[in-house]
Short mmCIF file of C-alpha atoms and ligand atoms in Angstrom, two decimals:
data_model
loop_
_atom_site.label_atom_id
_atom_site.label_comp_id
_atom_site.label_asym_id
_atom_site.label_seq_id
_atom_site.Cartn_x
_atom_site.Cartn_y
_atom_site.Cartn_z
CA MET A 592 235.30 206.32 32.66
CA GLN A 593 233.89 203.96 35.27
CA ARG A 594 231.67 201.26 33.77
CA ASP A 595 227.95 201.66 34.45
CA THR A 596 227.47 198.23 35.98
CA ALA A 597 223.99 199.07 37.24
CA LEU A 598 222.70 199.58 33.73
CA PHE A 599 224.64 196.72 32.12
CA ASN A 600 223.41 194.35 34.79
CA LEU A 601 219.86 195.31 33.81
CA ILE A 602 220.60 194.61 30.14
CA HIS A 603 221.91 191.21 31.16
CA GLU A 604 218.79 190.59 33.24
CA GLU A 605 216.61 191.51 30.26
CA LEU A 606 218.56 189.11 28.03
CA HIS A 607 217.94 186.34 30.53
CA ARG A 608 214.22 187.21 30.72
CA GLN A 609 213.98 187.03 26.93
CA ARG A 610 215.87 183.73 26.79
CA ARG A 611 213.76 181.87 29.34
CA GLY A 612 210.31 183.25 28.43
CA LEU A 613 207.64 182.41 25.93
CA GLU A 614 207.18 185.64 23.97
CA LEU A 615 203.72 185.88 22.48
CA ILE A 616 203.34 189.65 22.17
CA ALA A 617 202.23 189.96 18.54
CA SER A 618 204.19 193.17 17.95
CA GLU A 619 207.53 191.89 19.28
CA ASN A 620 210.34 189.96 17.67
CA PHE A 621 214.03 189.14 18.13
CA THR A 622 216.37 190.91 15.71
CA SER A 623 219.46 189.16 14.43
CA LEU A 624 222.74 189.89 16.14
CA GLN A 625 223.96 191.89 13.13
CA VAL A 626 220.88 194.14 13.29
CA MET A 627 221.78 194.92 16.90
CA GLU A 628 225.45 195.38 16.04
CA ALA A 629 224.49 197.92 13.40
CA MET A 630 222.36 199.76 15.96
CA GLY A 631 225.07 200.13 18.59
CA ASN A 632 227.81 201.92 16.70
CA VAL A 633 229.54 205.22 15.95
CA MET A 634 226.76 206.41 13.70
CA THR A 635 224.92 207.43 16.85
CA ASN A 636 227.46 210.28 17.05
CA LYS A 637 226.53 211.80 13.70
CA TYR A 638 224.16 214.67 13.02
CA ALA A 639 222.61 214.33 9.56
CA GLU A 640 219.54 216.57 9.38
CA GLY A 641 218.26 216.43 5.83
CA TYR A 642 218.45 213.56 3.37
CA PRO A 643 221.27 211.74 1.51
CA GLY A 644 223.09 214.25 -0.68
CA ARG A 645 221.28 217.26 0.85
CA ARG A 646 222.22 217.57 4.52
CA TYR A 647 222.59 220.48 6.90
CA TYR A 648 225.89 219.15 8.33
CA GLY A 649 229.29 218.24 6.94
CA GLY A 650 230.80 214.76 7.23
CA CYS A 651 227.68 212.94 6.07
CA GLU A 652 229.33 211.12 3.17
CA VAL A 653 229.27 207.77 4.98
CA VAL A 654 225.80 207.95 6.53
CA ASP A 655 224.51 209.14 3.16
CA GLN A 656 225.52 205.73 1.82
CA SER A 657 224.06 203.70 4.67
CA GLU A 658 220.76 205.62 4.57
CA GLN A 659 220.65 205.18 0.78
CA LEU A 660 221.23 201.43 1.20
CA ALA A 661 218.24 201.27 3.56
CA ILE A 662 216.11 203.24 1.09
CA ASP A 663 217.12 201.16 -1.93
CA ARG A 664 216.58 197.87 -0.13
CA VAL A 665 213.15 198.71 1.24
CA LYS A 666 212.11 199.96 -2.21
CA GLU A 667 213.09 196.58 -3.63
CA ILE A 668 211.24 194.65 -0.92
CA PHE A 669 207.91 196.42 -1.41
CA ASN A 670 208.35 197.35 -5.07
CA VAL A 671 207.88 201.06 -4.34
CA THR A 672 209.46 204.13 -5.90
CA TYR A 673 209.58 206.28 -2.75
CA ALA A 674 210.72 205.44 0.76
CA ASN A 675 211.58 207.54 3.80
CA VAL A 676 213.45 205.50 6.41
CA GLN A 677 213.87 208.26 9.01
CA PRO A 678 210.70 208.01 11.13
CA HIS A 679 211.72 207.07 14.66
CA SER A 680 208.59 204.91 15.02
CA GLY A 681 205.33 203.97 13.36
CA ALA A 682 203.56 206.72 15.30
CA GLN A 683 206.08 209.26 13.97
CA ALA A 684 205.53 207.95 10.43
CA ASN A 685 201.77 208.40 10.75
CA ALA A 686 202.19 211.86 12.31
CA ALA A 687 204.33 212.94 9.36
CA VAL A 688 201.82 211.61 6.81
CA MET A 689 199.01 213.54 8.50
CA LEU A 690 201.11 216.69 8.75
CA ALA A 691 201.84 216.41 5.03
CA LEU A 692 198.24 215.82 3.96
CA LEU A 693 195.97 217.53 6.43
CA GLN A 694 195.18 220.83 8.07
CA PRO A 695 194.19 220.84 11.74
CA GLY A 696 190.47 220.09 11.97
CA ASP A 697 190.35 218.02 8.77
CA THR A 698 188.34 214.82 8.93
CA ILE A 699 189.99 211.39 8.96
CA LEU A 700 188.40 207.92 8.94
CA GLY A 701 190.06 204.98 10.67
CA LEU A 702 189.39 201.66 12.36
CA ASP A 703 188.09 202.19 15.89
CA LEU A 704 190.77 201.43 18.50
CA SER A 705 188.33 199.24 20.42
CA MET A 706 187.79 197.12 17.27
CA GLY A 707 191.49 196.51 16.66
CA GLY A 708 192.65 199.91 15.36
CA HIS A 709 195.64 201.95 16.49
CA LEU A 710 196.02 205.05 18.67
CA THR A 711 197.39 207.06 15.73
CA HIS A 712 194.34 206.32 13.58
CA GLY A 713 192.18 208.91 15.36
CA SER A 714 192.05 207.99 19.05
CA ALA A 715 190.86 210.86 21.27
CA VAL A 716 193.95 210.55 23.49
CA ASN A 717 196.39 210.78 20.55
CA PHE A 718 197.53 213.68 18.34
CA SER A 719 195.50 212.14 15.51
CA GLY A 720 192.25 212.53 17.43
CA LYS A 721 193.15 215.89 18.98
CA LEU A 722 194.44 217.74 15.89
CA TYR A 723 192.11 216.18 13.34
CA LYS A 724 188.43 215.26 13.35
CA PRO A 725 188.26 211.48 13.67
CA THR A 726 185.46 209.28 12.37
CA PHE A 727 185.50 205.51 12.57
CA TYR A 728 184.45 202.23 11.08
CA GLY A 729 184.51 198.88 12.90
CA VAL A 730 183.94 195.20 12.35
CA VAL A 731 180.75 193.26 11.66
CA PRO A 732 179.47 191.91 15.01
CA GLU A 733 178.58 188.46 13.67
CA THR A 734 181.81 187.83 11.77
CA GLY A 735 184.47 190.05 13.33
CA LEU A 736 185.51 191.09 9.80
CA ILE A 737 186.06 194.71 8.71
CA ASP A 738 182.66 196.33 8.12
CA TYR A 739 183.32 197.69 4.62
CA THR A 740 179.68 198.77 4.25
CA THR A 741 179.96 201.04 7.29
CA LEU A 742 183.36 202.23 6.10
CA GLU A 743 181.77 203.28 2.80
CA GLN A 744 178.79 204.90 4.53
CA GLN A 745 181.06 206.83 6.88
CA ALA A 746 183.23 207.93 3.96
CA ARG A 747 180.23 209.19 1.98
CA THR A 748 178.70 210.92 5.02
CA HIS A 749 181.79 212.58 6.53
CA LYS A 750 183.92 213.02 3.40
CA PRO A 751 187.27 212.47 5.19
CA LYS A 752 190.39 213.74 3.47
CA LEU A 753 192.22 210.62 4.60
CA ILE A 754 191.00 207.04 5.02
CA ILE A 755 193.31 204.91 7.15
CA CYS A 756 193.37 201.13 6.96
CA GLY A 757 195.49 198.81 9.02
CA ALA A 758 195.22 197.55 12.58
CA SER A 759 196.97 196.44 15.72
CA ALA A 760 194.67 193.57 16.59
CA TYR A 761 193.04 192.24 13.43
CA SER A 762 193.85 188.77 12.19
CA ARG A 763 192.47 188.99 8.65
CA ASP A 764 193.58 190.41 5.34
CA TRP A 765 192.33 193.73 3.95
CA ASP A 766 190.36 194.61 0.82
CA TYR A 767 192.46 197.62 -0.22
CA LYS A 768 190.82 197.75 -3.65
CA ARG A 769 187.39 198.33 -2.13
CA ILE A 770 188.71 201.06 0.18
CA ARG A 771 190.42 202.81 -2.73
CA ALA A 772 187.18 202.72 -4.74
CA VAL A 773 185.24 204.70 -2.14
CA ALA A 774 188.20 207.01 -1.56
CA ASP A 775 188.25 207.86 -5.26
CA GLU A 776 184.51 208.46 -5.16
CA ILE A 777 184.83 211.11 -2.42
CA GLY A 778 188.29 212.44 -3.34
CA ALA A 779 190.11 211.06 -0.28
CA LEU A 780 193.60 209.67 -0.02
CA VAL A 781 194.23 206.22 1.49
CA LEU A 782 196.93 205.44 4.05
CA ALA A 783 197.67 201.80 4.84
CA ASP A 784 199.48 201.28 8.13
CA ILE A 785 200.93 197.79 7.71
CA SER A 786 203.02 197.81 10.88
CA HIS A 787 201.76 194.41 11.97
CA PRO A 788 201.68 192.24 8.84
CA ALA A 789 204.48 194.02 6.89
CA GLY A 790 206.77 190.97 6.89
CA LEU A 791 204.02 188.78 5.45
CA ILE A 792 203.18 191.43 2.84
CA ALA A 793 206.88 191.71 1.96
CA LYS A 794 206.87 188.07 0.89
CA GLY A 795 203.53 188.19 -0.91
CA HIS A 796 201.48 186.16 1.58
CA LEU A 797 198.84 188.90 1.94
CA ASN A 798 197.24 191.46 -0.38
CA ASP A 799 199.56 194.19 -1.61
CA PRO A 800 198.56 197.56 -0.08
CA CYS A 801 200.98 199.49 -2.29
CA GLU A 802 198.84 198.69 -5.32
CA TYR A 803 195.81 200.62 -4.09
CA CYS A 804 196.83 202.84 -1.17
CA HIS A 805 198.44 206.17 -1.93
CA ILE A 806 200.77 205.99 1.07
CA VAL A 807 201.93 203.05 3.19
CA THR A 808 203.54 203.27 6.63
CA SER A 809 205.03 200.58 8.83
CA THR A 810 207.10 199.95 11.86
CA THR A 811 210.29 198.00 11.24
CA HIS A 812 210.46 195.94 14.44
CA LYS A 813 207.45 193.64 14.24
CA THR A 814 207.15 191.02 11.49
CA LEU A 815 209.91 192.83 9.54
CA ARG A 816 212.26 191.79 12.41
CA GLY A 817 214.34 194.96 12.26
CA PRO A 818 215.25 197.61 14.81
CA ARG A 819 212.58 199.70 16.52
CA GLY A 820 211.54 202.34 13.97
CA GLY A 821 209.23 203.43 11.17
CA ILE A 822 209.10 203.89 7.38
CA ILE A 823 206.89 205.67 4.83
CA MET A 824 206.48 204.39 1.27
CA MET A 825 204.65 205.05 -1.98
CA ARG A 826 204.53 202.85 -5.06
CA ASN A 827 203.89 205.88 -7.26
CA ASP A 828 204.60 209.49 -6.48
CA PHE A 829 201.96 212.07 -7.49
CA GLU A 830 201.29 215.79 -7.38
CA ASN A 831 199.84 216.72 -4.02
CA PRO A 832 196.09 217.28 -4.32
CA MET A 833 196.13 220.07 -1.72
CA GLY A 834 197.87 222.32 -4.25
CA GLN A 835 200.91 223.04 -2.08
CA THR A 836 203.57 224.77 -4.11
CA GLY A 837 207.35 224.92 -3.94
CA PRO A 838 209.71 227.92 -4.13
CA LYS A 839 209.17 228.40 -7.87
CA GLY A 840 205.41 228.10 -7.63
CA GLU A 841 205.47 224.50 -8.87
CA ILE A 842 203.00 221.99 -7.38
CA ARG A 843 204.96 219.87 -4.94
CA MET A 844 205.07 216.11 -5.35
CA MET A 845 203.79 214.02 -2.44
CA SER A 846 207.29 212.66 -1.90
CA GLN A 847 208.53 216.20 -1.24
CA LEU A 848 205.71 216.89 1.21
CA LEU A 849 206.35 213.63 3.03
CA ASP A 850 210.09 214.26 3.28
CA LEU A 851 209.42 217.77 4.60
CA ALA A 852 206.86 216.44 7.06
CA VAL A 853 209.39 214.00 8.56
CA PHE A 854 212.20 216.58 8.59
CA PRO A 855 211.87 219.39 9.53
CA GLY A 856 208.14 218.89 10.13
CA THR A 857 208.12 216.42 13.00
CA GLN A 858 211.71 215.26 13.58
CA GLY A 859 215.21 216.67 13.87
CA GLY A 860 218.38 214.65 13.37
CA PRO A 861 217.72 211.16 12.03
CA LEU A 862 218.92 208.19 14.08
CA GLU A 863 221.58 207.09 11.58
CA HIS A 864 222.61 204.12 13.74
CA VAL A 865 219.03 202.84 13.70
CA ILE A 866 218.77 203.54 9.96
CA ALA A 867 221.93 201.42 9.54
CA ALA A 868 220.20 198.62 11.43
CA LYS A 869 217.12 199.05 9.21
CA ALA A 870 219.40 198.57 6.19
CA VAL A 871 220.69 195.30 7.69
CA ALA A 872 217.15 194.08 8.43
CA PHE A 873 216.10 194.89 4.85
CA PHE A 874 219.13 192.97 3.58
CA GLU A 875 217.97 189.98 5.64
CA ILE A 876 214.40 190.26 4.31
CA LEU A 877 215.77 190.02 0.77
CA GLN A 878 217.44 186.66 1.58
CA PRO A 879 215.65 183.32 0.98
CA GLU A 880 215.71 182.53 4.72
CA PHE A 881 213.20 185.26 5.39
CA ARG A 882 210.64 183.58 3.14
CA ALA A 883 211.07 180.40 5.17
CA TYR A 884 210.51 182.51 8.30
CA THR A 885 207.27 184.06 7.02
CA GLU A 886 205.99 180.69 5.83
CA GLN A 887 206.72 179.24 9.27
CA MET A 888 204.86 182.12 10.96
CA LEU A 889 201.76 181.28 8.94
CA LYS A 890 202.06 177.56 9.75
CA ASN A 891 202.48 178.34 13.44
CA THR A 892 199.46 180.64 13.52
CA LYS A 893 197.29 177.99 11.89
CA ALA A 894 198.52 175.31 14.28
CA MET A 895 197.89 177.60 17.23
CA GLU A 896 194.43 178.48 15.90
CA ALA A 897 193.53 174.76 15.68
CA ALA A 898 194.82 174.10 19.21
CA PHE A 899 192.83 176.98 20.73
CA LEU A 900 189.64 175.98 18.90
CA GLU A 901 190.04 172.41 20.11
CA LYS A 902 190.12 173.70 23.69
CA GLY A 903 186.93 175.71 23.20
CA TYR A 904 188.42 179.20 22.90
CA ASN A 905 186.56 181.86 20.94
CA ILE A 906 188.77 183.45 18.33
CA VAL A 907 187.52 186.78 16.97
CA SER A 908 186.63 186.26 13.28
CA GLY A 909 187.05 182.53 13.83
CA GLY A 910 190.75 182.36 13.01
CA SER A 911 193.61 184.14 11.35
CA ASP A 912 195.21 184.93 7.99
CA ASN A 913 198.31 186.44 9.52
CA HIS A 914 200.63 186.24 12.53
CA LEU A 915 198.16 186.84 15.37
CA LEU A 916 195.00 185.64 17.05
CA LEU A 917 192.59 187.72 19.11
CA LEU A 918 190.92 185.58 21.77
CA ASP A 919 187.63 186.52 23.42
CA LEU A 920 187.90 185.03 26.92
CA ARG A 921 184.34 185.74 28.05
CA ASN A 922 183.34 182.06 27.85
CA LYS A 923 186.40 181.22 29.97
CA ASN A 924 185.48 183.49 32.88
CA ILE A 925 188.73 185.38 33.03
CA SER A 926 189.41 188.98 31.98
CA GLY A 927 192.23 190.01 29.66
CA LYS A 928 193.93 191.84 32.50
CA LYS A 929 193.90 188.85 34.81
CA ALA A 930 195.03 186.59 31.99
CA GLU A 931 198.00 188.83 31.14
CA ASN A 932 199.00 189.28 34.77
CA THR A 933 198.74 185.58 35.56
CA LEU A 934 200.53 184.33 32.46
CA VAL A 935 203.48 186.63 33.08
CA LYS A 936 204.04 184.83 36.40
CA ALA A 937 204.65 181.71 34.29
CA ASP A 938 207.07 183.65 32.03
CA ILE A 939 204.50 183.76 29.23
CA THR A 940 204.15 187.31 27.90
CA LEU A 941 201.27 188.61 25.83
CA ASN A 942 198.90 191.54 26.13
CA LYS A 943 195.34 192.05 27.24
CA ASN A 944 193.27 193.40 24.38
CA MET A 945 189.78 194.71 23.88
CA VAL A 946 187.62 192.53 21.67
CA PRO A 947 185.07 194.10 19.32
CA PHE A 948 181.98 195.30 21.22
CA ASP A 949 183.75 194.67 24.51
CA ASP A 950 181.75 195.29 27.69
CA LYS A 951 184.91 195.82 29.73
CA SER A 952 187.19 198.87 29.83
CA PRO A 953 190.55 199.06 27.99
CA PHE A 954 192.23 198.58 31.40
CA ILE A 955 190.44 195.28 32.03
CA THR A 956 189.37 193.96 28.59
CA SER A 957 187.73 190.68 27.65
CA GLY A 958 190.48 189.44 25.43
CA ILE A 959 194.11 188.69 24.82
CA ARG A 960 196.19 189.05 21.67
CA VAL A 961 198.55 186.18 20.86
CA GLY A 962 201.24 186.39 18.18
CA VAL A 963 203.83 184.07 16.70
CA PRO A 964 206.57 186.35 15.23
CA ALA A 965 208.93 186.07 18.20
CA ILE A 966 208.52 182.37 18.95
CA THR A 967 208.92 181.58 15.24
CA THR A 968 212.24 183.43 15.28
CA ARG A 969 213.23 181.34 18.30
CA GLY A 970 212.67 178.24 16.16
CA LEU A 971 209.34 176.92 17.38
CA GLN A 972 207.36 175.07 14.74
CA GLU A 973 203.76 173.98 14.30
CA VAL A 974 204.39 170.76 16.23
CA HIS A 975 205.11 172.90 19.31
CA MET A 976 201.92 174.97 19.16
CA PRO A 977 199.65 172.49 21.02
CA LEU A 978 202.22 172.52 23.81
CA VAL A 979 202.17 176.32 23.94
CA VAL A 980 198.37 176.43 23.96
CA ASN A 981 198.29 173.76 26.65
CA TRP A 982 200.47 175.90 28.93
CA LEU A 983 198.27 178.94 28.39
CA ASP A 984 195.13 176.91 29.00
CA LYS A 985 196.47 175.37 32.22
CA VAL A 986 197.22 178.81 33.67
CA LEU A 987 194.06 180.50 32.41
CA MET A 988 191.82 177.75 33.75
CA ASP A 989 193.42 177.79 37.20
CA PRO A 990 194.71 181.36 37.58
CA ASP A 991 194.79 181.45 41.38
CA ASN A 992 196.70 178.23 41.78
CA ASP A 993 200.34 179.14 42.45
CA ALA A 994 201.44 175.53 42.17
CA THR A 995 200.05 175.26 38.63
CA ILE A 996 201.70 178.54 37.63
CA GLU A 997 205.01 177.47 39.11
CA LYS A 998 204.89 174.10 37.31
CA VAL A 999 204.09 175.74 33.95
CA LYS A 1000 206.83 178.31 34.48
CA LYS A 1001 209.37 175.57 35.09
CA GLU A 1002 208.27 173.70 31.95
CA VAL A 1003 208.31 176.91 29.88
CA ASN A 1004 211.79 177.85 31.08
CA GLU A 1005 213.25 174.38 30.44
CA PHE A 1006 211.64 174.26 27.01
CA MET A 1007 212.63 177.76 25.87
CA LEU A 1008 216.24 177.37 26.95
CA GLN A 1009 216.52 174.62 24.30
CA PHE A 1010 216.03 177.35 21.64
CA ALA A 1011 219.20 179.39 21.71
CA LEU A 1012 218.82 183.17 21.78
CA TYR A 1013 221.98 185.20 21.15
CA PRO A 1014 224.34 182.37 22.16
CA GLU A 1015 227.26 184.69 21.26
CA MET A 1016 226.41 186.96 24.19
N1 DSN B 370 202.24 198.81 20.42
C1 DSN B 370 201.91 198.28 19.14
C2 DSN B 370 201.30 196.95 19.22
O1 DSN B 370 201.53 196.28 20.22
O2 DSN B 370 200.59 196.54 18.32
C3 DSN B 370 201.07 199.20 18.41
O3 DSN B 370 201.70 200.45 18.43
#
């Protein structure tokens, strides 16, 4: 077969882009080489509908073992008794949880997308807002912190079957205990979507959602530094409160409903090559080096927070407990959209983001989200954060000056090339 040079040239171009750029997208990271090796392999050829030991195809004896390794390792990381490693993404994980728990039209309560929430937590343009009846809580205007009082009021008023906590653009920890208390009061279940801070939770730097939330979902490619994908977990299994029964009339356990909701409910054949890469990432998380990584992420966020504050930037909630900062640029006279589009010209990538109570549309936005997972993997430390903030500030304060952008780009490229990325390639 002739080699597809067009496509492989693009992969090479993308590698070069990643090597020379400053990657500040809070949801991105760089996997290890062995995670990528595990992803590009013969397991992509295998059909394995079902679960280890109970598949619908022959020849699954090897992928049974690799999927079981992924399950066992993630259980150890989060100290849970149930894990499903098949969801193709975080969105798929959340879709499966909702399919397992809810009937169309049931009420759910989640963090408003415009306040830092996620599309799959009830947004009108997503399945979660179309199939179910979404209600929302937000953040306190003065502090930028989760408005637990409104969350409780909304829960008591609307009696959702499912309360969702977790966010895409929230830099503080969560009070899972308080959310569970109101859920118990109204008979709701709690889902924590920890896609963003999962790596920090894995190493005990943040509150443990598995203690209070019935079900926990996550992506595997953000702070967990694995391949693109999703997982569903429970610390303790329990009989499903909807009264769904199995073939012998027995009440089904939640683990059974969740497994059925992933396959055959929302997915077909699992991506066994990606599950293999998840197993490798979980192996890495269990090594001491990953603790050093998570500790460095926290140090880098704090150093970045201090550097932004020194330059007069407004950080939503005043700072961060995790791996990201949400900046409100309204006092800097530049929109999120312009900031994103200008910074990318200097090879600095991040994303525009709405800030709570934003007066601009989601296409323009007043803010940007800045994250440290990827640059921490590259090897940047707290001493480098003032330099990073300085580059951002130079561009943001002079966004129409091509000479400034060009100068910053050159400095960024020279600097980043000192931090090797996939030197083996
Ligand atoms: N796209 C993810 C993020 O950037 O946070 C959320 O799905």
